[in-house]
mmCIF file of C-alpha atoms and ligand atoms in Angstrom:
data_model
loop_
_atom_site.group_PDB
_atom_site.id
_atom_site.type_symbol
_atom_site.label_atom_id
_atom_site.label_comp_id
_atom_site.label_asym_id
_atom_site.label_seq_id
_atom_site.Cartn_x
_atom_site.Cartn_y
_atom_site.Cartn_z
ATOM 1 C CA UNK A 19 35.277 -13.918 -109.901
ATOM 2 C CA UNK A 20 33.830 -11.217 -108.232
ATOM 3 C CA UNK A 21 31.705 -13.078 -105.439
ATOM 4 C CA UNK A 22 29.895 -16.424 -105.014
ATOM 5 C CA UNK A 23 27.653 -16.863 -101.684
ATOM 6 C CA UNK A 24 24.884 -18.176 -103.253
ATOM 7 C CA UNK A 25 22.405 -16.118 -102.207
ATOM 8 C CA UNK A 26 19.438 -14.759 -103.853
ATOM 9 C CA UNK A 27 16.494 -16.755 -103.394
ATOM 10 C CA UNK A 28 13.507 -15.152 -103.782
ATOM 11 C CA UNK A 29 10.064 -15.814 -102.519
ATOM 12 C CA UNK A 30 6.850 -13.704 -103.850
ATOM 13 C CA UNK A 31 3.432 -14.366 -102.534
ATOM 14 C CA UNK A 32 0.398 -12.626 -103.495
ATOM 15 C CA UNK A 33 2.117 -9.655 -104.699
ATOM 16 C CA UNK A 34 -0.567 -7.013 -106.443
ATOM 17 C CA UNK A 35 0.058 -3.762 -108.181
ATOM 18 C CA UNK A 36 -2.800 -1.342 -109.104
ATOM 19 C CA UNK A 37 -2.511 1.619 -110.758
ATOM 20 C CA UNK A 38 -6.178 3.241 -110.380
ATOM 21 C CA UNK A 39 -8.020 0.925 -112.558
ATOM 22 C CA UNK A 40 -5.609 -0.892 -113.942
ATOM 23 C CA UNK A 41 -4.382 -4.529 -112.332
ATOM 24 C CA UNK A 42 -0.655 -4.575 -113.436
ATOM 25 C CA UNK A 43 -0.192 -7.731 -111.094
ATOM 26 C CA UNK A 44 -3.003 -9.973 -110.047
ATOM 27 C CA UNK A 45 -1.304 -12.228 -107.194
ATOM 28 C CA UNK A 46 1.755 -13.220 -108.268
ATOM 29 C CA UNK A 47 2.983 -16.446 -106.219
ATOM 30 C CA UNK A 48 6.629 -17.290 -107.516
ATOM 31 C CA UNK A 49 10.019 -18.542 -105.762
ATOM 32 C CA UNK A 50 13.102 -18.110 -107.806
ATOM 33 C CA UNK A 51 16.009 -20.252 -107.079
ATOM 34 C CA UNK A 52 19.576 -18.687 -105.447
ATOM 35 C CA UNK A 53 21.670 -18.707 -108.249
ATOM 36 C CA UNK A 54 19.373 -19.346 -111.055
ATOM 37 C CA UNK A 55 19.159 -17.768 -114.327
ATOM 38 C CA UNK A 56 15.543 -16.825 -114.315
ATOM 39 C CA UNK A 57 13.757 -15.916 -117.841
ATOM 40 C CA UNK A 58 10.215 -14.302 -117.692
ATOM 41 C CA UNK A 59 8.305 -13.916 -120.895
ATOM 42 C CA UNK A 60 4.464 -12.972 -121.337
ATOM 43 C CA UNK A 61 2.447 -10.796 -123.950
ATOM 44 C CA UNK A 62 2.663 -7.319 -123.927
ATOM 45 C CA UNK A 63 1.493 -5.354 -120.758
ATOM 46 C CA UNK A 64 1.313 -8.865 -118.867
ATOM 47 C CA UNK A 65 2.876 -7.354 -115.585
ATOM 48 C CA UNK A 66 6.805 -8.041 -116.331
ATOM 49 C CA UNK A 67 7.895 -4.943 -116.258
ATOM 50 C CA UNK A 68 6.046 -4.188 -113.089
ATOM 51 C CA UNK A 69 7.210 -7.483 -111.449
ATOM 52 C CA UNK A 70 10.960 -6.070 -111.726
ATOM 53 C CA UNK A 71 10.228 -2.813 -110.264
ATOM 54 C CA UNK A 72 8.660 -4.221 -107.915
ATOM 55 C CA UNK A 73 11.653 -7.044 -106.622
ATOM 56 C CA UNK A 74 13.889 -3.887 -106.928
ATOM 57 C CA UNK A 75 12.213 -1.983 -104.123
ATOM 58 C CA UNK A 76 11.524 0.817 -106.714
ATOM 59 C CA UNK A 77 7.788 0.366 -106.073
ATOM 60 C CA UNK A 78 6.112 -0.805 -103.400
ATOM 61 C CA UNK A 79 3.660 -3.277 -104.066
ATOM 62 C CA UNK A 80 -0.593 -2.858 -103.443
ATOM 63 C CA UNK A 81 -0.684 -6.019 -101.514
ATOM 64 C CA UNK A 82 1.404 -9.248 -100.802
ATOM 65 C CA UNK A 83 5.150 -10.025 -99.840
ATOM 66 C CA UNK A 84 8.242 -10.306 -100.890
ATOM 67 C CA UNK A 85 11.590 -12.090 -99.492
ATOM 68 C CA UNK A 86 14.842 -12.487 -100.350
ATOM 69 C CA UNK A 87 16.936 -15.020 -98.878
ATOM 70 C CA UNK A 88 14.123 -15.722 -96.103
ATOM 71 C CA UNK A 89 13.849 -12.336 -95.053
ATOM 72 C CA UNK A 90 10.664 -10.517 -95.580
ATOM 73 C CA UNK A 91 11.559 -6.666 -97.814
ATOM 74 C CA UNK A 92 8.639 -5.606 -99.111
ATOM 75 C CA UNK A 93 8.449 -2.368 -97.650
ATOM 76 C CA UNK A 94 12.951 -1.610 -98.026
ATOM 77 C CA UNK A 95 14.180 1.070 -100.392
ATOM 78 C CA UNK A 96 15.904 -0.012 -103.735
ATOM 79 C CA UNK A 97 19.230 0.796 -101.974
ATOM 80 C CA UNK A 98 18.787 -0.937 -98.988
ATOM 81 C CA UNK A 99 18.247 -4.602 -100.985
ATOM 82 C CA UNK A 100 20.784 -6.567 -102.764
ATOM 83 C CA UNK A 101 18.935 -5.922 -106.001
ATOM 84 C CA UNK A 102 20.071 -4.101 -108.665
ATOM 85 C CA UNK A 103 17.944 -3.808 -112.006
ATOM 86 C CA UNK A 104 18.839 -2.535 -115.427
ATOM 87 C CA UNK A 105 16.214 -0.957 -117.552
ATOM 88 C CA UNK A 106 15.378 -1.515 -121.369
ATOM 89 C CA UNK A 107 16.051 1.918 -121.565
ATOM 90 C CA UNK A 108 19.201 2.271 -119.668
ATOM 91 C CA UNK A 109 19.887 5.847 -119.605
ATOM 92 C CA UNK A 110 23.755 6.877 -118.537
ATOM 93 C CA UNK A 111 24.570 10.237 -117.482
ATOM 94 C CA UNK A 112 26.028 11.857 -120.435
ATOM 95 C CA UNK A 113 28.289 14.422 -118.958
ATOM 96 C CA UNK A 114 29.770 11.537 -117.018
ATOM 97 C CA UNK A 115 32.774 9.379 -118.413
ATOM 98 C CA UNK A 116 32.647 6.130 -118.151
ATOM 99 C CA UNK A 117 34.455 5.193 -114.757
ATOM 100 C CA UNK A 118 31.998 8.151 -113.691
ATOM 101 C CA UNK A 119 28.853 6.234 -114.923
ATOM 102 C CA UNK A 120 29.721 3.050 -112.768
ATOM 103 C CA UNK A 121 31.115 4.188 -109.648
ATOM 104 C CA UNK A 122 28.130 6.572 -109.262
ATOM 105 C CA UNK A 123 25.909 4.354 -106.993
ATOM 106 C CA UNK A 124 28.810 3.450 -104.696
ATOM 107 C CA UNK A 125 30.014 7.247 -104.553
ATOM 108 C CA UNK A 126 26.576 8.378 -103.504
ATOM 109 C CA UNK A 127 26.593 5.487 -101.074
ATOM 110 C CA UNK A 128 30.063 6.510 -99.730
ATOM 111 C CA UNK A 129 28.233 10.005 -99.140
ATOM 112 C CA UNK A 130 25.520 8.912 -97.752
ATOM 113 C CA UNK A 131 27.590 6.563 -94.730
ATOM 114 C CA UNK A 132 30.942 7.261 -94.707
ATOM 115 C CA UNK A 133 31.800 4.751 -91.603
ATOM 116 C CA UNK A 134 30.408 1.338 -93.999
ATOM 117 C CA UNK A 135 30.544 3.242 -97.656
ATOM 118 C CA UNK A 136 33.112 2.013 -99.553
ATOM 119 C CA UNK A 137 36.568 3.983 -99.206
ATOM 120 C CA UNK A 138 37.708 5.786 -102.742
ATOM 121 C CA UNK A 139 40.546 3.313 -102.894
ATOM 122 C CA UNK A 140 37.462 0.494 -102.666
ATOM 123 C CA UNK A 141 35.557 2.022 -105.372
ATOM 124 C CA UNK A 142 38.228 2.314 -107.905
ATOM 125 C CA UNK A 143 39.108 -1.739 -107.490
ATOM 126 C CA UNK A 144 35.293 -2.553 -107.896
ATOM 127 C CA UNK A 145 35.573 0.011 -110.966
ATOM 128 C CA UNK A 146 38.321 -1.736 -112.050
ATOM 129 C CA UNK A 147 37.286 -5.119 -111.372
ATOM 130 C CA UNK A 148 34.135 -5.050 -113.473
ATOM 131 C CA UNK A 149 35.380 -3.164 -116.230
ATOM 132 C CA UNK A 150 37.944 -5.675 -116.303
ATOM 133 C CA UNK A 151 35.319 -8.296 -116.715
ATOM 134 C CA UNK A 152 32.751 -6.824 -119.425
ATOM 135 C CA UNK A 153 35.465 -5.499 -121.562
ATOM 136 C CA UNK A 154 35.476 -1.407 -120.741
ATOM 137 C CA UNK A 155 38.875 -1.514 -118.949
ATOM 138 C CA UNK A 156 40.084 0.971 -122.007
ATOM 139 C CA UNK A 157 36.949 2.625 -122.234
ATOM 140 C CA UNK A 158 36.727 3.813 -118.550
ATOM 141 C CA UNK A 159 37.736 7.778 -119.840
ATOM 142 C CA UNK A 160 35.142 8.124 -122.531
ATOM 143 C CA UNK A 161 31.709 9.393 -122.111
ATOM 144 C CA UNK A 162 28.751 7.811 -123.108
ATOM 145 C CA UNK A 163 28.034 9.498 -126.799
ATOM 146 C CA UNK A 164 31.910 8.406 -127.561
ATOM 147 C CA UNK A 165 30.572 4.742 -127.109
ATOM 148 C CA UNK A 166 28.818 2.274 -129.484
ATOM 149 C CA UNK A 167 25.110 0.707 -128.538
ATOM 150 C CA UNK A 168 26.965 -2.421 -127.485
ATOM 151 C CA UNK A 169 29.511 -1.112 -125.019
ATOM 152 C CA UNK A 170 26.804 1.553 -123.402
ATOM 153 C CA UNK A 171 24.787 -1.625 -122.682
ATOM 154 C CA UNK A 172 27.900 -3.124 -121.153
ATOM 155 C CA UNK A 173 28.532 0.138 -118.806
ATOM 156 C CA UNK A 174 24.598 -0.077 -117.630
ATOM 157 C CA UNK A 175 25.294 -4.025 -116.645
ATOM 158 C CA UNK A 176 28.538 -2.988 -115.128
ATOM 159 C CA UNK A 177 26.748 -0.206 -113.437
ATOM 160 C CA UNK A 178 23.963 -2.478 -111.961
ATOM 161 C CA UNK A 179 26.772 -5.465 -110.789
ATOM 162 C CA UNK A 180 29.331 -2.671 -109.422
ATOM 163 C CA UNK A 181 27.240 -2.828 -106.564
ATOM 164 C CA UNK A 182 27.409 -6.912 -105.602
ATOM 165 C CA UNK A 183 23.696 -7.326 -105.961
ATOM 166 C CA UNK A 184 22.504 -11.094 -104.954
ATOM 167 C CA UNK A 185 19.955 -10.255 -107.945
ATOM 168 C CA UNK A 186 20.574 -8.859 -110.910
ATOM 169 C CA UNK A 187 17.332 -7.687 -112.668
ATOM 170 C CA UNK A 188 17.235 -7.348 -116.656
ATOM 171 C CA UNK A 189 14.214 -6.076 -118.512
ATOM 172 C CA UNK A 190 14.805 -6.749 -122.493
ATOM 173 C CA UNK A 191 18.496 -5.456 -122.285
ATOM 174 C CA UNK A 192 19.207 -6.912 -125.063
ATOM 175 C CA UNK A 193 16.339 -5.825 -127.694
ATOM 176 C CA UNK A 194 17.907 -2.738 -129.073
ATOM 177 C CA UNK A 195 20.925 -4.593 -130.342
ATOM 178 C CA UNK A 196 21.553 -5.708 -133.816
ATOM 179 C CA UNK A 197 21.666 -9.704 -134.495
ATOM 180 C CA UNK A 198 25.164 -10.111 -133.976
ATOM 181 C CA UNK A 199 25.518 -7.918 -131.233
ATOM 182 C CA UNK A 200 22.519 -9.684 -129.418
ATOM 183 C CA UNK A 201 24.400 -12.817 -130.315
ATOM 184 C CA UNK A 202 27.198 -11.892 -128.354
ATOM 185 C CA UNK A 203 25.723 -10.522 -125.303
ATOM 186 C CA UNK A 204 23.901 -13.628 -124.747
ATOM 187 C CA UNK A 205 27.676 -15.452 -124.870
ATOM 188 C CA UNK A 206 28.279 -12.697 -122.365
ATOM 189 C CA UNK A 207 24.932 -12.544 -120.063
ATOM 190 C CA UNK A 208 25.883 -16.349 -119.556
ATOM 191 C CA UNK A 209 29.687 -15.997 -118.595
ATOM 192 C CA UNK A 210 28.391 -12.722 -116.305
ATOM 193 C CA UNK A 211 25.909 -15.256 -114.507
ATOM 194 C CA UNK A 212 28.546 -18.097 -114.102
ATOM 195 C CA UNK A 213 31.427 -15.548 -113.035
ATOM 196 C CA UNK A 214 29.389 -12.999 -110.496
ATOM 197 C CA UNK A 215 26.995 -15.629 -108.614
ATOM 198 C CA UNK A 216 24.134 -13.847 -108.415
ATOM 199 C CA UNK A 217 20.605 -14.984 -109.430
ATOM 200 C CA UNK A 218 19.519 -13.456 -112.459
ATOM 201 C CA UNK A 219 16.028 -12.426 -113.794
ATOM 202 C CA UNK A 220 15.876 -11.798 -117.397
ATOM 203 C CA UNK A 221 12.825 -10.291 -119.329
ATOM 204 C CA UNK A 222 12.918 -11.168 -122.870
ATOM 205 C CA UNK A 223 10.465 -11.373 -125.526
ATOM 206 C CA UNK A 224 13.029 -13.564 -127.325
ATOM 207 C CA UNK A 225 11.759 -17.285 -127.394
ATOM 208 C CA UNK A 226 15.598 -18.560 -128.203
ATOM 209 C CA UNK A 227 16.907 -16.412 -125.403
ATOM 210 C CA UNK A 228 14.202 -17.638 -123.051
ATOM 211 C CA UNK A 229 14.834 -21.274 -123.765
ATOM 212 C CA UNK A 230 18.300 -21.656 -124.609
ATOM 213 C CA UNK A 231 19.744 -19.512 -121.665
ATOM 214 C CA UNK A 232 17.669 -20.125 -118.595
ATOM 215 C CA UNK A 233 17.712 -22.504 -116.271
ATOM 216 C CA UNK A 234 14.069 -21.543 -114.923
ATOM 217 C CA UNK A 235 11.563 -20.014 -116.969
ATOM 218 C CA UNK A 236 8.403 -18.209 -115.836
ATOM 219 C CA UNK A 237 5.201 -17.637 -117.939
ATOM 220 C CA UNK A 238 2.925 -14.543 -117.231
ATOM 221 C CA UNK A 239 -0.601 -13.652 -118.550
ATOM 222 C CA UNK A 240 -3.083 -10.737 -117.472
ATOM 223 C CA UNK A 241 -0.571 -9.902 -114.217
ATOM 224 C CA UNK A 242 -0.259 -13.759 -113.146
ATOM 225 C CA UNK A 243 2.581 -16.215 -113.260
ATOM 226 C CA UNK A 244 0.737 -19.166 -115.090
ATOM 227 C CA UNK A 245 3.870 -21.594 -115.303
ATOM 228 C CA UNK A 246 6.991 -21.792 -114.414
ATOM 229 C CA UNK A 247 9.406 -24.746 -114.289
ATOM 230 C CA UNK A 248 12.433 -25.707 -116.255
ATOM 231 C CA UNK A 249 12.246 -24.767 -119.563
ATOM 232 C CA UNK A 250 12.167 -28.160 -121.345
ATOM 233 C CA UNK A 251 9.455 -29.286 -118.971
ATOM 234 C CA UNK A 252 7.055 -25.826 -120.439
ATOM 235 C CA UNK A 253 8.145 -26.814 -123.968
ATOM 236 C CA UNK A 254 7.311 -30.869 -123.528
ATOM 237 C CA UNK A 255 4.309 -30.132 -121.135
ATOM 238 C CA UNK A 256 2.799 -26.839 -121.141
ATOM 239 C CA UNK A 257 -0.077 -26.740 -118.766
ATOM 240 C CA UNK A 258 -2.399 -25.101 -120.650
ATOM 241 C CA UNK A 259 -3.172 -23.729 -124.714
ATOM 242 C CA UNK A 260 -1.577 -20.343 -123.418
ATOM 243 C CA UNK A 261 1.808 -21.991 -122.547
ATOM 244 C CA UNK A 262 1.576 -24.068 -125.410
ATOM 245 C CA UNK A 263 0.829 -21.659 -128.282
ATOM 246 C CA UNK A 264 3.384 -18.853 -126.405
ATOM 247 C CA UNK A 265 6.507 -21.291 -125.353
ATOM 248 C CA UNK A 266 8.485 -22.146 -128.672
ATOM 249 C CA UNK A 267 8.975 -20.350 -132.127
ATOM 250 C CA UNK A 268 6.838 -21.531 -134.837
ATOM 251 C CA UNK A 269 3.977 -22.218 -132.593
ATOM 252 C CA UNK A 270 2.519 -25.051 -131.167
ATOM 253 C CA UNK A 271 -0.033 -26.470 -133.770
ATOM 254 C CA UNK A 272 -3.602 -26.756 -132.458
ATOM 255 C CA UNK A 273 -6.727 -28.311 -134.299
ATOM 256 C CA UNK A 274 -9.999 -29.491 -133.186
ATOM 257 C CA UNK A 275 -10.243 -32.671 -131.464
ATOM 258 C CA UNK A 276 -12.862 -35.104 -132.407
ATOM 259 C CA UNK A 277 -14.021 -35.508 -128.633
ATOM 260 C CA UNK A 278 -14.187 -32.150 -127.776
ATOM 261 C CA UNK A 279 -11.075 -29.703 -127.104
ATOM 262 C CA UNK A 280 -7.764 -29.275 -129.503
ATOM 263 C CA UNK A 281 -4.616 -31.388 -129.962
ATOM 264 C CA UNK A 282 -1.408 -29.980 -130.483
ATOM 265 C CA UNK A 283 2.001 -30.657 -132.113
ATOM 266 C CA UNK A 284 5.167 -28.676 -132.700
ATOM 267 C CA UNK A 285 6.039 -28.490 -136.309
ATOM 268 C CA UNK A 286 9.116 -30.023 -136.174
ATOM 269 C CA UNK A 287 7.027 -32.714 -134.597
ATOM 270 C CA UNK A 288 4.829 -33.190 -137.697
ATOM 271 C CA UNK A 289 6.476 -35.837 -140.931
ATOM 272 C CA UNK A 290 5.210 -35.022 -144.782
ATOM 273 C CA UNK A 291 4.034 -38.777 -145.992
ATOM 274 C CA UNK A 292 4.637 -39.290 -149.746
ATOM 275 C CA UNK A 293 1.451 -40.375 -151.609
ATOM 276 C CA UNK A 294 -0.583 -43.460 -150.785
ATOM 277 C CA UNK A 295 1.985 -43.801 -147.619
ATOM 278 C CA UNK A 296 -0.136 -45.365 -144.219
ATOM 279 C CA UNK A 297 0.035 -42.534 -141.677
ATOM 280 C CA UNK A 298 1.082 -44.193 -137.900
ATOM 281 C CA UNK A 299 -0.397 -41.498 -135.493
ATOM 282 C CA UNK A 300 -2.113 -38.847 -135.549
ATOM 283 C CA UNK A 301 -3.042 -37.328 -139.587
ATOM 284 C CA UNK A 302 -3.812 -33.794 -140.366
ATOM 285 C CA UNK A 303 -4.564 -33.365 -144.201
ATOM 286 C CA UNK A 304 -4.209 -29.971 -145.874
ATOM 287 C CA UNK A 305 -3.148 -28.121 -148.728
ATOM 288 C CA UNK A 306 0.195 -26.566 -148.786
ATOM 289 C CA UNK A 307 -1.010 -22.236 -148.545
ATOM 290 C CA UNK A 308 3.215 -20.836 -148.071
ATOM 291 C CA UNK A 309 6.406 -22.160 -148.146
ATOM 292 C CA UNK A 310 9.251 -20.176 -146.037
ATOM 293 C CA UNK A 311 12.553 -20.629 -146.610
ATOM 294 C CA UNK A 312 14.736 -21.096 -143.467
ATOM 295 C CA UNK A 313 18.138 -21.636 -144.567
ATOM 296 C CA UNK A 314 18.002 -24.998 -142.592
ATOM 297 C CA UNK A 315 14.398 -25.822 -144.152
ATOM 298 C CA UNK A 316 11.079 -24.920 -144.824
ATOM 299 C CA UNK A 317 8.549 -23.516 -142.783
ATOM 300 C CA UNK A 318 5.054 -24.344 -144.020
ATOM 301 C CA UNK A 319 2.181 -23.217 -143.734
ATOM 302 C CA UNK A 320 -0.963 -25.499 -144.687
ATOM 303 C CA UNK A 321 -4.574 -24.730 -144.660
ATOM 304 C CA UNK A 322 -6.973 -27.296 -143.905
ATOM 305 C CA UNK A 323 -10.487 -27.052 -142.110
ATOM 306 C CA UNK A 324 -9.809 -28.359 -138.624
ATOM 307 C CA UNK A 325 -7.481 -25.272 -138.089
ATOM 308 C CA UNK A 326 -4.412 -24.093 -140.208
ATOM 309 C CA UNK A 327 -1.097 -26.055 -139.360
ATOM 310 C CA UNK A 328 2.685 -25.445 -139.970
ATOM 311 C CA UNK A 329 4.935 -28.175 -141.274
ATOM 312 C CA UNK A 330 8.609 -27.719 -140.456
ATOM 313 C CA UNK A 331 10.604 -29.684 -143.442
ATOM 314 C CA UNK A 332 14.584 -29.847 -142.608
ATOM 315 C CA UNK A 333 17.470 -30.510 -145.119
ATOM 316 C CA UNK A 334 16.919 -34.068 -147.385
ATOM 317 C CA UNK A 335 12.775 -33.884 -146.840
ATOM 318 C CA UNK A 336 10.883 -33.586 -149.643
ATOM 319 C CA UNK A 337 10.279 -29.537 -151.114
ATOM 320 C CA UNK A 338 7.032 -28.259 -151.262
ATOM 321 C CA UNK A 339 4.780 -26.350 -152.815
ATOM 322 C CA UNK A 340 2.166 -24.114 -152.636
ATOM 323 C CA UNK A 341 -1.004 -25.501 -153.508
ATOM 324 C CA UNK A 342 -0.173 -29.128 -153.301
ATOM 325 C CA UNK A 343 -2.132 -31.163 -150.968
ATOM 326 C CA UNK A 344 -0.511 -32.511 -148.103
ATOM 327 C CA UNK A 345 -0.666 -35.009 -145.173
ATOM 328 C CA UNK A 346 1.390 -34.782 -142.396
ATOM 329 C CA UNK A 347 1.491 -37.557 -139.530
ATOM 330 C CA UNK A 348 2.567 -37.119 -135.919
ATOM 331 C CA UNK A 349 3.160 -39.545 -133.428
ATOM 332 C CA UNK A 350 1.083 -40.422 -130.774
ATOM 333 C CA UNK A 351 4.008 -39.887 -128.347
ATOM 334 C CA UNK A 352 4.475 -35.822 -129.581
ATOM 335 C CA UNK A 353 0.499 -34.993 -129.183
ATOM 336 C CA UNK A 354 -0.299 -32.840 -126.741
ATOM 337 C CA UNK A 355 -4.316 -32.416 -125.691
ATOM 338 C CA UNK A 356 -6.302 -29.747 -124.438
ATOM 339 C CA UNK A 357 -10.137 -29.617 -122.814
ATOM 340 C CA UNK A 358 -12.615 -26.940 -123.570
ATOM 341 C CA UNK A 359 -10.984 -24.868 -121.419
ATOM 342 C CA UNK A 360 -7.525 -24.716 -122.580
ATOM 343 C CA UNK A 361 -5.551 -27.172 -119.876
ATOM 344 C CA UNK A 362 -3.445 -29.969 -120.412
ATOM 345 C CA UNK A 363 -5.640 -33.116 -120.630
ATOM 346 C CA UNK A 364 -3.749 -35.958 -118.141
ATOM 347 C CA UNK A 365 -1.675 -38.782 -119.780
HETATM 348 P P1 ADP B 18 5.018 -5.527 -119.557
HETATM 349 O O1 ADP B 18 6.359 -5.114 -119.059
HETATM 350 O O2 ADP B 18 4.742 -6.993 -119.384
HETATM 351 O O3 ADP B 18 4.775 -5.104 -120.973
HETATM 352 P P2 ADP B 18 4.034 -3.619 -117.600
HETATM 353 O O4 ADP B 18 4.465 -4.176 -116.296
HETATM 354 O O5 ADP B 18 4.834 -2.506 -118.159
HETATM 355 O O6 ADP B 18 3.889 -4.799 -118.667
HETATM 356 O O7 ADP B 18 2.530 -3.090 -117.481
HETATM 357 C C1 ADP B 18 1.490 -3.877 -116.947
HETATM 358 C C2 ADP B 18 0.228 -3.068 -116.946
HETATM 359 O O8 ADP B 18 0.312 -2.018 -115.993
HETATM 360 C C3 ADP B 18 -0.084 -2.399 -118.272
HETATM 361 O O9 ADP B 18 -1.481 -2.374 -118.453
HETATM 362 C C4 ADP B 18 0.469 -1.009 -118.080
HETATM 363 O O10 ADP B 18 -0.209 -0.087 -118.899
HETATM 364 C C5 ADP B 18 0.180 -0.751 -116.611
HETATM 365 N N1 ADP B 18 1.160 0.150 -115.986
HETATM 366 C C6 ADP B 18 2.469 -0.088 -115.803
HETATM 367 N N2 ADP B 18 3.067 0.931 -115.146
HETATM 368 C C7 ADP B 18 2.101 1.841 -114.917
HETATM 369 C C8 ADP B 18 2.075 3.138 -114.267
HETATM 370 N N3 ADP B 18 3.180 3.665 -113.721
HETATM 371 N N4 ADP B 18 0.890 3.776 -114.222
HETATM 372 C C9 ADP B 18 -0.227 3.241 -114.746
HETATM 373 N N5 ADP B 18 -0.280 2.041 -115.353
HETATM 374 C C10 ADP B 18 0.871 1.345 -115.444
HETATM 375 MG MG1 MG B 19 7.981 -4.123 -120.047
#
């Protein structure tokens, strides 16, 4: 364990960020818990990006505040925060070895105050200490081309947590790796948050990541948080269409309502009824347009006039196929409805 103070709360209000025209973030009002594992997702170009440079000190912001553990740093340097922040595009020096690539930041800061800076002895345990616990402790030699994707992504986290942020900052780290390799830095991201302490904010565009590793998830559209809560409470109750439609992989299922608005369901949420069977809930009726084969199932896709659906048949339903009509019931319990507007209807 390399630390554990709990610290790293951090409190955002109003925060802006122009670039001439262009509103990257529109008044972002968020507090992220110390300690939590903090996933932010959002469309392309929503502000995420932004939001991260902006908590790291890299940028300072057009308007509005930011604090971390109750103290107000919107106008400190990257390096004088307990942030650190690694990039999707993590770039390591290449002429560097390994050991080289990590202990740069606390060299530079030795440098730069050498009565606080760390002593050389200092920076070799911290080297040691988080090579030790991503894995590069036989690695520390090599230079960056002499590396696979997987371990240079493990040198940029060890880079960032060398330096004992209370927040560690991650935008997509983990979209250039293959499927297995993602597989097991997620196993890894999760035993780095436990071990090291520190609050962690994760970009992803990764539904699975966002829901299944996060303890807090945040929603962004046009440069604005528009929900953020646990994650089960977003998937169950998602505030608006937006949240609905983006939160969960297939899709929320939306359809017009016969008073005005749409009603939702999740397609796992949705039950195939065999022919003549009463429906109990709500029925959408449809004919059966693709059938995609999961492994665990069948994703399908059904056309039908109120608004195209998708069916999600598991292992001992019924197969189907395209063309064949279909009704599917949902209970009243897993329907979600909107207003004209888009937001949750109450009840
Ligand atoms: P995301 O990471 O969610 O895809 P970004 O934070 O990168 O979104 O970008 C948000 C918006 O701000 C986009 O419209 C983007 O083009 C714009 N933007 C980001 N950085 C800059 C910059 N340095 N100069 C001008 N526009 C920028
Ligand atoms: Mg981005």
């Amino acid at each position: 364990m390399i630390h554990r103070d709990h610290a790293g709360e951090l409190r955002l209000t109003g925060l802006t960020m122009r670039y001439g025209p262009t509103v990257a973030l529109d008044g972002v009002d968020l507090h992220v818990r110390a300690g939590s594992f903090t996933a932010v997702v959002g469309p392309s170009g929503c502000g995420k990006s932004t939001l991260l440079r902006v908590l790291s000190g890299l940028e300072a912001p057009t308007g509005g505040t930011v604090e971390i553990d109750g103290r107000g740093v919107t106008g400190q340097r990257a390096g004088e925060r307990r942030v650190a922040m690694v990039f999707q595009d993590y770039a390591l020096y290449p002429h560097m070895t390994v050991a080289g690539n990590i202990s740069f930041g606390l060299r530079l800061q030795a440098r730069h105050d050498r009565r606080n800076g760390p002593s050389r002895q200092q920076i070799d345990e911290r080297v040691r200490e988080v090579a030790d616990l991503l894995g590069l402790g036989a690695l520390l030699g090599r230079k960056p081309g002499q590396l696979s994707g997987g371990q240079r992504q493990r040198v940029a986290l060890a880079r960032a947590i060398v330096r004992r942020p209370a927040v560690l900052l991650l935008d997509e780290p983990l979209s250039a790796l293959d499927a297995q390799l993602r597989a097991d830095a997620r196993a890894e991201l999760l035993r780095l948050h436990r071990e090291i302490g520190a609050t962690l904010v994760l970009v992803t565009h990764d539904q699975y990541e966002a829901l299944s590793m996060a303890t807090d998830l945040v929603v962004m559209r046009d440069g604005r948080v528009v929900q953020a809560g646990p994650p089960r409470e977003l998937y169950e109750r998602p505030g608006t269409e937006f949240v609905a439609t983006f939160v969960g992989a297939p899709a929320m299922n939306l359809v017009a309502d016969r008073g005005g608005g749409r009603l939702g369901w999740r397609p796992a949420d949705g039950r195939a009824l065999e022919p003549g069977q009463a429906p109990e809930g709500f029925l959408a009726e449809g004919v059966v347009e693709v059938c995609a084969y999961t492994g665990s199932g069948q994703d399908v896709l059904c056309r039908s006039p109120a608004g195209d659906f998708v069916l999600q048949q598991r292992e001992g339903d019924r197969w189907l196929t395209p063309g064949e009509p279909v009704r599917v019931a949902v209970p009243d319990a897993r329907l979600h409805r909107f207003d004209e507007a888009g937001r949750r209807r109450a009840g």
